[in-house]
């Protein structure tokens, strides 16, 4: 062979990677496998891979080296038996739930949830004949809400946006007493602060878009299961619904995870200082942060979190209906509907993450027009405080 256009197609193709496998050194970091499919030596090989007689990849919706590599990290840091990576946090949540329920089943969920999860539970699952009971389960009392058809219990380690911390150990104990599964969204805490599987949960979910990614440049999700069997069940459903991650994003996530401890500790240390500053400020009505001893969640946080780490997320009510004005006065930090990047950012839950909660429901929970949500970044704490002090002064 060897004419011009054929060279363009076949020189340096996947066979080059095969030759690399036989060299005496290895890349220090894992290369990105941007390949939708994998080529076999012969028909026998494809049969061996499908029948688990040989290791090998087939098609990247089913499995890809970069996704497997990042799964290995996630399973290890959450103390799970297996992890799955998805194209977004919502893909992780919806696919995992759909892998566990069928028509006629019921879910018991915390009344305080990320807005997208609430939307899925309240407005999508009923279309499939799955009902969801929303209840105050923070203190672990779930017995009165369990029905004959309840299959699982769902909550968040640090609930958005009021930063309340449920008693996971007690919820887990009661969930298992009924023979049900406990799923926990650990996005706001990250495994640096809390490991829900160690506290008794069966599956941990993440929007890896947030602290795991940490640089505001990827959209990814993850599910980590306590048992290999559960991981396998979720993996099968993921392959069918197809909400998988791109290998390039998975690679970026693996890169970001190398600094997870350093980042989350600094986010958390800065947030504690900012929360203390806000609590002492005359124009602030109320601060929601479990690191403050005044917080109703302080005891649960101290007993379940790593020492002195309470996360980088704070909410605060600004006095005199000045929340919107305050957001406008902050110049250094962007106002946007996400969190957990390197920069401090502000969000306004009633207009963003909790937009689709009915207004009466929001107010009943305490998610109000006065409330600003802070994602505290990696800047110098003194500079973050100075910026807020100056914005509050002008109100
Ligand atoms: C952002 C977020 C999600 C959804 O994740 P995406 O990556 O945006 O799909 C789920 N749970 C929590 C707590 C979140 O903050």
mmCIF file of C-alpha atoms and ligand atoms in Angstrom:
data_model
loop_
_atom_site.group_PDB
_atom_site.id
_atom_site.type_symbol
_atom_site.label_atom_id
_atom_site.label_comp_id
_atom_site.label_asym_id
_atom_site.label_seq_id
_atom_site.Cartn_x
_atom_site.Cartn_y
_atom_site.Cartn_z
ATOM 1 C CA UNK A 1 0.000 0.000 0.000
ATOM 2 C CA UNK A 2 1.363 3.379 0.783
ATOM 3 C CA UNK A 3 -0.122 6.150 -1.230
ATOM 4 C CA UNK A 4 -0.671 9.647 0.120
ATOM 5 C CA UNK A 5 -4.280 9.436 1.363
ATOM 6 C CA UNK A 6 -3.722 5.972 2.828
ATOM 7 C CA UNK A 7 -0.753 7.308 4.811
ATOM 8 C CA UNK A 8 -2.960 10.062 6.163
ATOM 9 C CA UNK A 9 -5.397 7.459 7.466
ATOM 10 C CA UNK A 10 -3.152 4.661 8.693
ATOM 11 C CA UNK A 11 0.217 6.049 9.808
ATOM 12 C CA UNK A 12 0.323 6.635 13.561
ATOM 13 C CA UNK A 13 -3.072 5.006 14.173
ATOM 14 C CA UNK A 14 -4.108 2.652 16.987
ATOM 15 C CA UNK A 15 -1.440 0.130 15.986
ATOM 16 C CA UNK A 16 1.111 2.678 17.198
ATOM 17 C CA UNK A 17 -0.359 2.295 20.710
ATOM 18 C CA UNK A 18 0.056 -1.445 20.433
ATOM 19 C CA UNK A 19 3.758 -1.027 19.652
ATOM 20 C CA UNK A 20 4.048 1.283 22.656
ATOM 21 C CA UNK A 21 2.798 -1.501 24.930
ATOM 22 C CA UNK A 22 5.941 -3.451 24.081
ATOM 23 C CA UNK A 23 8.430 -0.704 24.978
ATOM 24 C CA UNK A 24 10.512 -0.859 28.180
ATOM 25 C CA UNK A 25 9.166 2.385 29.663
ATOM 26 C CA UNK A 26 5.733 3.748 30.395
ATOM 27 C CA UNK A 27 4.222 7.247 30.304
ATOM 28 C CA UNK A 28 4.336 8.823 33.760
ATOM 29 C CA UNK A 29 0.698 9.917 33.406
ATOM 30 C CA UNK A 30 -2.086 8.013 31.709
ATOM 31 C CA UNK A 31 -2.569 9.085 28.060
ATOM 32 C CA UNK A 32 -6.041 10.049 26.825
ATOM 33 C CA UNK A 33 -7.751 7.228 24.933
ATOM 34 C CA UNK A 34 -9.921 9.229 22.571
ATOM 35 C CA UNK A 35 -11.180 6.149 20.804
ATOM 36 C CA UNK A 36 -14.828 5.249 20.354
ATOM 37 C CA UNK A 37 -14.014 1.588 19.647
ATOM 38 C CA UNK A 38 -11.150 -0.894 20.080
ATOM 39 C CA UNK A 39 -9.792 -3.186 17.336
ATOM 40 C CA UNK A 40 -9.287 -6.902 17.961
ATOM 41 C CA UNK A 41 -6.543 -9.196 16.647
ATOM 42 C CA UNK A 42 -9.122 -11.748 15.491
ATOM 43 C CA UNK A 43 -12.638 -13.071 16.096
ATOM 44 C CA UNK A 44 -11.426 -15.330 18.906
ATOM 45 C CA UNK A 45 -10.191 -12.239 20.823
ATOM 46 C CA UNK A 46 -13.545 -10.475 20.677
ATOM 47 C CA UNK A 47 -15.227 -13.628 21.958
ATOM 48 C CA UNK A 48 -12.679 -13.953 24.792
ATOM 49 C CA UNK A 49 -13.208 -10.358 25.887
ATOM 50 C CA UNK A 50 -17.036 -10.641 25.877
ATOM 51 C CA UNK A 51 -16.833 -13.901 27.861
ATOM 52 C CA UNK A 52 -14.321 -12.482 30.390
ATOM 53 C CA UNK A 53 -11.597 -14.941 29.356
ATOM 54 C CA UNK A 54 -9.370 -12.039 28.374
ATOM 55 C CA UNK A 55 -9.034 -8.378 29.366
ATOM 56 C CA UNK A 56 -9.699 -5.812 26.713
ATOM 57 C CA UNK A 57 -11.849 -2.898 25.686
ATOM 58 C CA UNK A 58 -14.612 -3.079 23.095
ATOM 59 C CA UNK A 59 -16.571 0.173 22.834
ATOM 60 C CA UNK A 60 -16.189 3.351 24.916
ATOM 61 C CA UNK A 61 -19.846 3.566 25.966
ATOM 62 C CA UNK A 62 -19.288 0.266 27.782
ATOM 63 C CA UNK A 63 -15.754 0.930 29.051
ATOM 64 C CA UNK A 64 -12.744 3.119 28.316
ATOM 65 C CA UNK A 65 -9.284 3.203 29.959
ATOM 66 C CA UNK A 66 -9.541 6.844 31.128
ATOM 67 C CA UNK A 67 -12.947 6.229 32.667
ATOM 68 C CA UNK A 68 -11.723 3.044 34.360
ATOM 69 C CA UNK A 69 -8.667 4.878 35.686
ATOM 70 C CA UNK A 70 -10.700 7.665 37.263
ATOM 71 C CA UNK A 71 -13.204 5.091 38.595
ATOM 72 C CA UNK A 72 -10.322 3.360 40.342
ATOM 73 C CA UNK A 73 -9.385 6.617 42.105
ATOM 74 C CA UNK A 74 -12.998 7.393 43.075
ATOM 75 C CA UNK A 75 -13.687 3.914 44.475
ATOM 76 C CA UNK A 76 -10.483 4.116 46.534
ATOM 77 C CA UNK A 77 -11.128 7.571 48.023
ATOM 78 C CA UNK A 78 -14.793 6.847 48.885
ATOM 79 C CA UNK A 79 -13.926 3.359 50.214
ATOM 80 C CA UNK A 80 -16.252 1.676 47.701
ATOM 81 C CA UNK A 81 -15.984 -1.583 45.779
ATOM 82 C CA UNK A 82 -16.574 0.088 42.413
ATOM 83 C CA UNK A 83 -17.279 3.451 40.803
ATOM 84 C CA UNK A 84 -18.981 4.613 37.613
ATOM 85 C CA UNK A 85 -18.351 7.915 35.866
ATOM 86 C CA UNK A 86 -21.085 9.799 33.988
ATOM 87 C CA UNK A 87 -21.352 12.784 31.660
ATOM 88 C CA UNK A 88 -22.868 14.920 34.454
ATOM 89 C CA UNK A 89 -23.989 14.730 38.063
ATOM 90 C CA UNK A 90 -27.602 14.516 36.908
ATOM 91 C CA UNK A 91 -26.732 11.579 34.609
ATOM 92 C CA UNK A 92 -25.162 9.831 37.622
ATOM 93 C CA UNK A 93 -28.215 10.475 39.818
ATOM 94 C CA UNK A 94 -30.935 9.633 37.272
ATOM 95 C CA UNK A 95 -29.180 6.521 35.925
ATOM 96 C CA UNK A 96 -28.360 5.170 39.379
ATOM 97 C CA UNK A 97 -31.952 5.648 40.566
ATOM 98 C CA UNK A 98 -33.349 4.057 37.397
ATOM 99 C CA UNK A 99 -31.044 1.068 37.895
ATOM 100 C CA UNK A 100 -32.672 0.425 41.297
ATOM 101 C CA UNK A 101 -36.414 1.093 40.909
ATOM 102 C CA UNK A 102 -39.288 -0.130 38.783
ATOM 103 C CA UNK A 103 -42.893 0.923 38.256
ATOM 104 C CA UNK A 104 -44.829 0.698 41.522
ATOM 105 C CA UNK A 105 -41.848 1.436 43.763
ATOM 106 C CA UNK A 106 -41.476 4.302 46.214
ATOM 107 C CA UNK A 107 -38.460 6.407 47.255
ATOM 108 C CA UNK A 108 -38.111 8.207 50.573
ATOM 109 C CA UNK A 109 -36.159 11.437 50.010
ATOM 110 C CA UNK A 110 -35.065 14.333 52.144
ATOM 111 C CA UNK A 111 -37.225 17.416 51.566
ATOM 112 C CA UNK A 112 -34.025 19.428 51.070
ATOM 113 C CA UNK A 113 -32.335 18.445 47.818
ATOM 114 C CA UNK A 114 -30.382 19.853 44.918
ATOM 115 C CA UNK A 115 -32.978 21.443 42.580
ATOM 116 C CA UNK A 116 -32.311 19.113 39.638
ATOM 117 C CA UNK A 117 -32.678 16.033 41.817
ATOM 118 C CA UNK A 118 -35.929 17.396 43.239
ATOM 119 C CA UNK A 119 -37.207 18.050 39.714
ATOM 120 C CA UNK A 120 -36.391 14.461 38.681
ATOM 121 C CA UNK A 121 -38.055 13.011 41.783
ATOM 122 C CA UNK A 122 -41.131 15.250 41.772
ATOM 123 C CA UNK A 123 -41.815 15.570 38.054
ATOM 124 C CA UNK A 124 -40.060 12.795 36.076
ATOM 125 C CA UNK A 125 -40.198 9.614 38.174
ATOM 126 C CA UNK A 126 -44.017 9.744 38.507
ATOM 127 C CA UNK A 127 -44.183 9.320 34.701
ATOM 128 C CA UNK A 128 -42.625 5.889 35.210
ATOM 129 C CA UNK A 129 -44.974 4.957 38.046
ATOM 130 C CA UNK A 130 -42.384 5.601 40.767
ATOM 131 C CA UNK A 131 -43.556 7.746 43.688
ATOM 132 C CA UNK A 132 -41.363 9.831 45.987
ATOM 133 C CA UNK A 133 -42.136 10.759 49.584
ATOM 134 C CA UNK A 134 -40.371 13.974 50.660
ATOM 135 C CA UNK A 135 -39.844 14.221 54.404
ATOM 136 C CA UNK A 136 -37.724 15.717 57.138
ATOM 137 C CA UNK A 137 -35.400 12.777 57.803
ATOM 138 C CA UNK A 138 -32.379 14.741 59.008
ATOM 139 C CA UNK A 139 -32.369 13.327 62.506
ATOM 140 C CA UNK A 140 -32.627 9.777 61.254
ATOM 141 C CA UNK A 141 -36.281 9.093 62.080
ATOM 142 C CA UNK A 142 -37.631 7.424 58.943
ATOM 143 C CA UNK A 143 -39.923 4.640 60.225
ATOM 144 C CA UNK A 144 -43.155 6.616 59.887
ATOM 145 C CA UNK A 145 -42.463 7.367 56.202
ATOM 146 C CA UNK A 146 -41.519 3.875 55.033
ATOM 147 C CA UNK A 147 -44.169 2.174 52.917
ATOM 148 C CA UNK A 148 -44.457 -1.422 51.807
ATOM 149 C CA UNK A 149 -43.168 -0.469 48.340
ATOM 150 C CA UNK A 150 -40.295 1.804 49.495
ATOM 151 C CA UNK A 151 -37.012 0.705 47.883
ATOM 152 C CA UNK A 152 -34.460 3.303 48.869
ATOM 153 C CA UNK A 153 -33.737 6.358 50.973
ATOM 154 C CA UNK A 154 -32.035 9.407 49.466
ATOM 155 C CA UNK A 155 -30.331 12.420 51.025
ATOM 156 C CA UNK A 156 -27.270 14.725 50.792
ATOM 157 C CA UNK A 157 -24.253 14.939 53.151
ATOM 158 C CA UNK A 158 -24.501 18.740 53.223
ATOM 159 C CA UNK A 159 -27.905 19.774 51.894
ATOM 160 C CA UNK A 160 -28.041 22.562 49.381
ATOM 161 C CA UNK A 161 -28.599 25.471 50.003
ATOM 162 C CA UNK A 162 -29.156 25.491 53.788
ATOM 163 C CA UNK A 163 -25.969 23.495 54.482
ATOM 164 C CA UNK A 164 -27.771 21.212 56.903
ATOM 165 C CA UNK A 165 -26.085 17.942 57.812
ATOM 166 C CA UNK A 166 -28.245 14.860 58.405
ATOM 167 C CA UNK A 167 -27.393 12.134 60.884
ATOM 168 C CA UNK A 168 -26.195 9.662 58.249
ATOM 169 C CA UNK A 169 -25.252 6.919 60.723
ATOM 170 C CA UNK A 170 -28.738 6.881 62.181
ATOM 171 C CA UNK A 171 -30.474 7.107 58.799
ATOM 172 C CA UNK A 172 -28.305 4.196 57.579
ATOM 173 C CA UNK A 173 -29.098 2.093 60.608
ATOM 174 C CA UNK A 174 -32.852 2.632 60.198
ATOM 175 C CA UNK A 175 -32.726 2.175 56.412
ATOM 176 C CA UNK A 176 -31.017 -1.184 56.776
ATOM 177 C CA UNK A 177 -33.430 -2.236 59.497
ATOM 178 C CA UNK A 178 -36.095 -2.089 56.765
ATOM 179 C CA UNK A 179 -33.835 -3.882 54.274
ATOM 180 C CA UNK A 180 -33.566 -0.801 52.026
ATOM 181 C CA UNK A 181 -30.678 0.960 50.304
ATOM 182 C CA UNK A 182 -29.301 4.362 51.342
ATOM 183 C CA UNK A 183 -28.046 6.734 48.620
ATOM 184 C CA UNK A 184 -26.146 9.902 49.546
ATOM 185 C CA UNK A 185 -25.185 12.811 47.314
ATOM 186 C CA UNK A 186 -21.729 13.743 48.665
ATOM 187 C CA UNK A 187 -21.097 16.627 46.234
ATOM 188 C CA UNK A 188 -20.897 19.472 48.774
ATOM 189 C CA UNK A 189 -18.635 17.598 51.207
ATOM 190 C CA UNK A 190 -16.352 15.494 48.987
ATOM 191 C CA UNK A 191 -14.589 12.464 50.499
ATOM 192 C CA UNK A 192 -11.950 14.782 51.987
ATOM 193 C CA UNK A 193 -14.588 15.856 54.517
ATOM 194 C CA UNK A 194 -16.994 12.912 54.748
ATOM 195 C CA UNK A 195 -17.136 9.320 53.544
ATOM 196 C CA UNK A 196 -20.814 8.321 53.549
ATOM 197 C CA UNK A 197 -20.049 4.644 52.766
ATOM 198 C CA UNK A 198 -18.058 4.476 56.030
ATOM 199 C CA UNK A 199 -21.061 6.011 57.811
ATOM 200 C CA UNK A 200 -23.335 3.258 56.447
ATOM 201 C CA UNK A 201 -24.545 4.411 53.018
ATOM 202 C CA UNK A 202 -24.746 1.919 50.124
ATOM 203 C CA UNK A 203 -24.139 4.283 47.201
ATOM 204 C CA UNK A 204 -22.483 7.703 47.041
ATOM 205 C CA UNK A 205 -23.284 10.118 44.225
ATOM 206 C CA UNK A 206 -21.341 13.123 42.989
ATOM 207 C CA UNK A 207 -21.588 16.013 40.677
ATOM 208 C CA UNK A 208 -17.879 15.768 39.782
ATOM 209 C CA UNK A 209 -18.429 19.135 38.092
ATOM 210 C CA UNK A 210 -17.983 20.590 41.577
ATOM 211 C CA UNK A 211 -15.189 19.812 44.098
ATOM 212 C CA UNK A 212 -13.892 16.627 42.446
ATOM 213 C CA UNK A 213 -13.239 18.552 39.218
ATOM 214 C CA UNK A 214 -12.692 21.791 41.111
ATOM 215 C CA UNK A 215 -11.631 24.039 38.218
ATOM 216 C CA UNK A 216 -15.003 24.880 36.596
ATOM 217 C CA UNK A 217 -13.926 23.317 33.294
ATOM 218 C CA UNK A 218 -15.669 19.928 33.192
ATOM 219 C CA UNK A 219 -19.191 18.568 33.596
ATOM 220 C CA UNK A 220 -19.103 15.057 35.076
ATOM 221 C CA UNK A 221 -20.822 12.801 37.598
ATOM 222 C CA UNK A 222 -20.016 9.696 39.575
ATOM 223 C CA UNK A 223 -21.603 6.884 41.545
ATOM 224 C CA UNK A 224 -19.561 4.853 44.017
ATOM 225 C CA UNK A 225 -21.061 1.615 45.318
ATOM 226 C CA UNK A 226 -20.276 -0.257 48.491
ATOM 227 C CA UNK A 227 -20.530 -3.651 46.785
ATOM 228 C CA UNK A 228 -19.302 -4.891 43.431
ATOM 229 C CA UNK A 229 -22.780 -6.217 42.737
ATOM 230 C CA UNK A 230 -24.393 -2.775 43.029
ATOM 231 C CA UNK A 231 -21.638 -1.262 40.876
ATOM 232 C CA UNK A 232 -22.321 -3.884 38.211
ATOM 233 C CA UNK A 233 -26.052 -3.175 38.260
ATOM 234 C CA UNK A 234 -25.481 0.581 37.797
ATOM 235 C CA UNK A 235 -22.882 -0.038 35.090
ATOM 236 C CA UNK A 236 -25.336 -2.121 33.077
ATOM 237 C CA UNK A 237 -27.969 0.647 33.237
ATOM 238 C CA UNK A 238 -25.351 3.280 32.344
ATOM 239 C CA UNK A 239 -24.487 1.325 29.207
ATOM 240 C CA UNK A 240 -28.158 1.235 28.190
ATOM 241 C CA UNK A 241 -29.046 4.895 28.881
ATOM 242 C CA UNK A 242 -25.639 5.957 27.592
ATOM 243 C CA UNK A 243 -24.923 8.932 29.860
ATOM 244 C CA UNK A 244 -21.209 8.182 29.903
ATOM 245 C CA UNK A 245 -18.308 10.620 30.293
ATOM 246 C CA UNK A 246 -15.942 11.605 27.520
ATOM 247 C CA UNK A 247 -12.417 10.146 27.947
ATOM 248 C CA UNK A 248 -10.959 13.643 27.746
ATOM 249 C CA UNK A 249 -13.107 14.908 30.634
ATOM 250 C CA UNK A 250 -12.332 11.749 32.614
ATOM 251 C CA UNK A 251 -8.626 12.463 32.110
ATOM 252 C CA UNK A 252 -9.094 16.037 33.371
ATOM 253 C CA UNK A 253 -10.958 14.696 36.395
ATOM 254 C CA UNK A 254 -8.115 12.286 37.217
ATOM 255 C CA UNK A 255 -5.675 15.205 36.924
ATOM 256 C CA UNK A 256 -7.842 17.365 39.212
ATOM 257 C CA UNK A 257 -8.199 14.635 41.833
ATOM 258 C CA UNK A 258 -4.438 14.692 42.479
ATOM 259 C CA UNK A 259 -4.937 17.976 44.368
ATOM 260 C CA UNK A 260 -8.365 17.263 45.920
ATOM 261 C CA UNK A 261 -7.127 17.175 49.534
ATOM 262 C CA UNK A 262 -5.154 20.401 49.217
ATOM 263 C CA UNK A 263 -8.020 22.228 47.544
ATOM 264 C CA UNK A 264 -10.877 21.087 49.779
ATOM 265 C CA UNK A 265 -8.920 21.774 52.968
ATOM 266 C CA UNK A 266 -8.159 25.339 51.833
ATOM 267 C CA UNK A 267 -11.775 25.906 50.633
ATOM 268 C CA UNK A 268 -12.942 24.714 54.013
ATOM 269 C CA UNK A 269 -10.467 26.698 56.136
ATOM 270 C CA UNK A 270 -11.278 29.871 54.179
ATOM 271 C CA UNK A 271 -15.026 29.229 54.484
ATOM 272 C CA UNK A 272 -14.856 28.896 58.262
ATOM 273 C CA UNK A 273 -13.143 32.308 58.479
ATOM 274 C CA UNK A 274 -15.680 33.896 56.112
ATOM 275 C CA UNK A 275 -18.629 32.318 57.980
ATOM 276 C CA UNK A 276 -17.322 33.721 61.274
ATOM 277 C CA UNK A 277 -16.911 37.154 59.676
ATOM 278 C CA UNK A 278 -20.445 37.089 58.220
ATOM 279 C CA UNK A 279 -21.976 35.927 61.490
ATOM 280 C CA UNK A 280 -20.460 38.910 63.276
ATOM 281 C CA UNK A 281 -21.601 41.480 60.674
ATOM 282 C CA UNK A 282 -24.499 43.821 61.442
ATOM 283 C CA UNK A 283 -26.043 43.571 57.960
ATOM 284 C CA UNK A 284 -26.252 39.776 58.038
ATOM 285 C CA UNK A 285 -29.398 38.238 59.484
ATOM 286 C CA UNK A 286 -28.365 34.614 59.598
ATOM 287 C CA UNK A 287 -25.490 32.393 58.430
ATOM 288 C CA UNK A 288 -25.936 28.769 57.354
ATOM 289 C CA UNK A 289 -22.674 26.869 57.908
ATOM 290 C CA UNK A 290 -22.234 23.709 59.966
ATOM 291 C CA UNK A 291 -18.798 24.824 61.178
ATOM 292 C CA UNK A 292 -20.380 27.527 63.344
ATOM 293 C CA UNK A 293 -21.216 26.340 66.852
ATOM 294 C CA UNK A 294 -24.534 28.208 66.510
ATOM 295 C CA UNK A 295 -25.553 25.919 63.613
ATOM 296 C CA UNK A 296 -28.220 23.291 64.380
ATOM 297 C CA UNK A 297 -26.098 20.942 62.211
ATOM 298 C CA UNK A 298 -22.860 21.516 64.131
ATOM 299 C CA UNK A 299 -23.145 18.366 66.233
ATOM 300 C CA UNK A 300 -23.864 16.089 63.243
ATOM 301 C CA UNK A 301 -21.006 17.710 61.315
ATOM 302 C CA UNK A 302 -18.474 17.316 64.121
ATOM 303 C CA UNK A 303 -19.387 13.669 64.656
ATOM 304 C CA UNK A 304 -19.287 12.720 60.943
ATOM 305 C CA UNK A 305 -16.741 15.030 59.284
ATOM 306 C CA UNK A 306 -12.951 15.093 59.368
ATOM 307 C CA UNK A 307 -11.711 17.323 62.229
ATOM 308 C CA UNK A 308 -12.330 21.051 61.684
ATOM 309 C CA UNK A 309 -13.453 20.666 58.062
ATOM 310 C CA UNK A 310 -17.011 21.733 57.200
ATOM 311 C CA UNK A 311 -16.750 22.461 53.477
ATOM 312 C CA UNK A 312 -16.483 25.543 51.296
ATOM 313 C CA UNK A 313 -20.201 26.360 50.936
ATOM 314 C CA UNK A 314 -22.033 28.984 52.994
ATOM 315 C CA UNK A 315 -25.462 30.588 52.710
ATOM 316 C CA UNK A 316 -26.376 33.835 54.430
ATOM 317 C CA UNK A 317 -29.493 35.998 54.700
ATOM 318 C CA UNK A 318 -28.840 39.678 54.055
ATOM 319 C CA UNK A 319 -30.914 42.122 56.123
ATOM 320 C CA UNK A 320 -33.434 44.534 54.638
ATOM 321 C CA UNK A 321 -34.131 42.749 51.325
ATOM 322 C CA UNK A 322 -30.695 43.717 50.016
ATOM 323 C CA UNK A 323 -29.527 40.338 48.621
ATOM 324 C CA UNK A 324 -29.734 41.372 44.966
ATOM 325 C CA UNK A 325 -28.037 44.675 45.714
ATOM 326 C CA UNK A 326 -25.250 42.869 47.591
ATOM 327 C CA UNK A 327 -24.627 40.547 44.631
ATOM 328 C CA UNK A 328 -24.342 43.620 42.411
ATOM 329 C CA UNK A 329 -21.824 45.262 44.754
ATOM 330 C CA UNK A 330 -19.392 42.340 44.817
ATOM 331 C CA UNK A 331 -16.889 43.051 42.065
ATOM 332 C CA UNK A 332 -14.046 40.578 42.442
ATOM 333 C CA UNK A 333 -16.127 37.391 42.473
ATOM 334 C CA UNK A 334 -18.457 36.213 39.699
ATOM 335 C CA UNK A 335 -22.179 35.584 40.173
ATOM 336 C CA UNK A 336 -22.987 32.228 38.574
ATOM 337 C CA UNK A 337 -25.113 29.112 39.037
ATOM 338 C CA UNK A 338 -22.380 26.685 40.068
ATOM 339 C CA UNK A 339 -19.804 26.172 42.805
ATOM 340 C CA UNK A 340 -16.531 24.671 43.928
ATOM 341 C CA UNK A 341 -14.188 26.284 41.422
ATOM 342 C CA UNK A 342 -10.883 27.885 42.407
ATOM 343 C CA UNK A 343 -12.492 31.358 42.592
ATOM 344 C CA UNK A 344 -14.973 32.490 45.213
ATOM 345 C CA UNK A 345 -18.384 32.805 43.533
ATOM 346 C CA UNK A 346 -21.877 33.873 44.525
ATOM 347 C CA UNK A 347 -25.187 32.289 43.663
ATOM 348 C CA UNK A 348 -28.827 33.121 44.316
ATOM 349 C CA UNK A 349 -30.682 29.880 44.941
ATOM 350 C CA UNK A 350 -34.235 31.177 44.380
ATOM 351 C CA UNK A 351 -33.295 32.172 40.820
ATOM 352 C CA UNK A 352 -30.904 29.305 39.991
ATOM 353 C CA UNK A 353 -30.555 25.912 41.719
ATOM 354 C CA UNK A 354 -33.985 26.054 43.418
ATOM 355 C CA UNK A 355 -35.868 27.869 40.693
ATOM 356 C CA UNK A 356 -38.061 24.820 40.078
ATOM 357 C CA UNK A 357 -39.086 24.326 43.698
ATOM 358 C CA UNK A 358 -42.601 25.676 44.122
ATOM 359 C CA UNK A 359 -42.408 29.079 45.883
ATOM 360 C CA UNK A 360 -44.459 27.998 48.929
ATOM 361 C CA UNK A 361 -42.296 24.891 49.322
ATOM 362 C CA UNK A 362 -39.107 26.977 49.126
ATOM 363 C CA UNK A 363 -40.276 29.428 51.757
ATOM 364 C CA UNK A 364 -41.497 26.670 54.032
ATOM 365 C CA UNK A 365 -37.964 25.220 53.907
ATOM 366 C CA UNK A 366 -36.313 28.585 54.490
ATOM 367 C CA UNK A 367 -34.929 29.146 50.980
ATOM 368 C CA UNK A 368 -35.774 32.829 50.638
ATOM 369 C CA UNK A 369 -35.220 35.942 48.533
ATOM 370 C CA UNK A 370 -32.876 37.248 51.253
ATOM 371 C CA UNK A 371 -30.462 34.384 50.812
ATOM 372 C CA UNK A 372 -27.125 34.501 49.011
ATOM 373 C CA UNK A 373 -25.059 31.355 48.528
ATOM 374 C CA UNK A 374 -21.271 31.616 48.729
ATOM 375 C CA UNK A 375 -18.800 29.152 47.226
ATOM 376 C CA UNK A 376 -15.577 30.106 48.979
ATOM 377 C CA UNK A 377 -12.505 29.847 46.775
ATOM 378 C CA UNK A 378 -8.784 29.416 47.161
ATOM 379 C CA UNK A 379 -7.859 33.121 47.440
ATOM 380 C CA UNK A 380 -6.336 34.581 50.619
ATOM 381 C CA UNK A 381 -9.074 34.570 53.261
ATOM 382 C CA UNK A 382 -8.325 38.177 54.210
ATOM 383 C CA UNK A 383 -8.959 39.359 50.650
ATOM 384 C CA UNK A 384 -12.259 37.449 50.441
ATOM 385 C CA UNK A 385 -13.414 39.034 53.689
ATOM 386 C CA UNK A 386 -12.275 42.519 52.590
ATOM 387 C CA UNK A 387 -14.307 42.236 49.373
ATOM 388 C CA UNK A 388 -17.466 41.231 51.274
ATOM 389 C CA UNK A 389 -16.895 43.887 53.909
ATOM 390 C CA UNK A 390 -16.730 46.566 51.252
ATOM 391 C CA UNK A 391 -19.848 45.258 49.438
ATOM 392 C CA UNK A 392 -21.828 45.112 52.695
ATOM 393 C CA UNK A 393 -20.777 48.633 53.678
ATOM 394 C CA UNK A 394 -22.422 50.114 50.573
ATOM 395 C CA UNK A 395 -25.834 48.489 51.107
HETATM 396 C C1 LIG B 1 -24.562 20.422 40.671
HETATM 397 C C2 LIG B 1 -25.158 19.373 41.524
HETATM 398 C C3 LIG B 1 -25.783 18.241 40.970
HETATM 399 C C4 LIG B 1 -25.934 18.057 39.481
HETATM 400 O O1 LIG B 1 -24.710 17.894 38.869
HETATM 401 P P1 LIG B 1 -24.383 18.323 37.348
HETATM 402 O O2 LIG B 1 -22.951 17.954 37.214
HETATM 403 O O3 LIG B 1 -24.643 19.800 37.252
HETATM 404 O O4 LIG B 1 -25.300 17.545 36.481
HETATM 405 C C5 LIG B 1 -26.263 17.274 41.834
HETATM 406 N N1 LIG B 1 -26.170 17.407 43.176
HETATM 407 C C6 LIG B 1 -25.608 18.494 43.745
HETATM 408 C C7 LIG B 1 -25.554 18.597 45.225
HETATM 409 C C8 LIG B 1 -25.087 19.509 42.945
HETATM 410 O O5 LIG B 1 -24.541 20.593 43.518
#
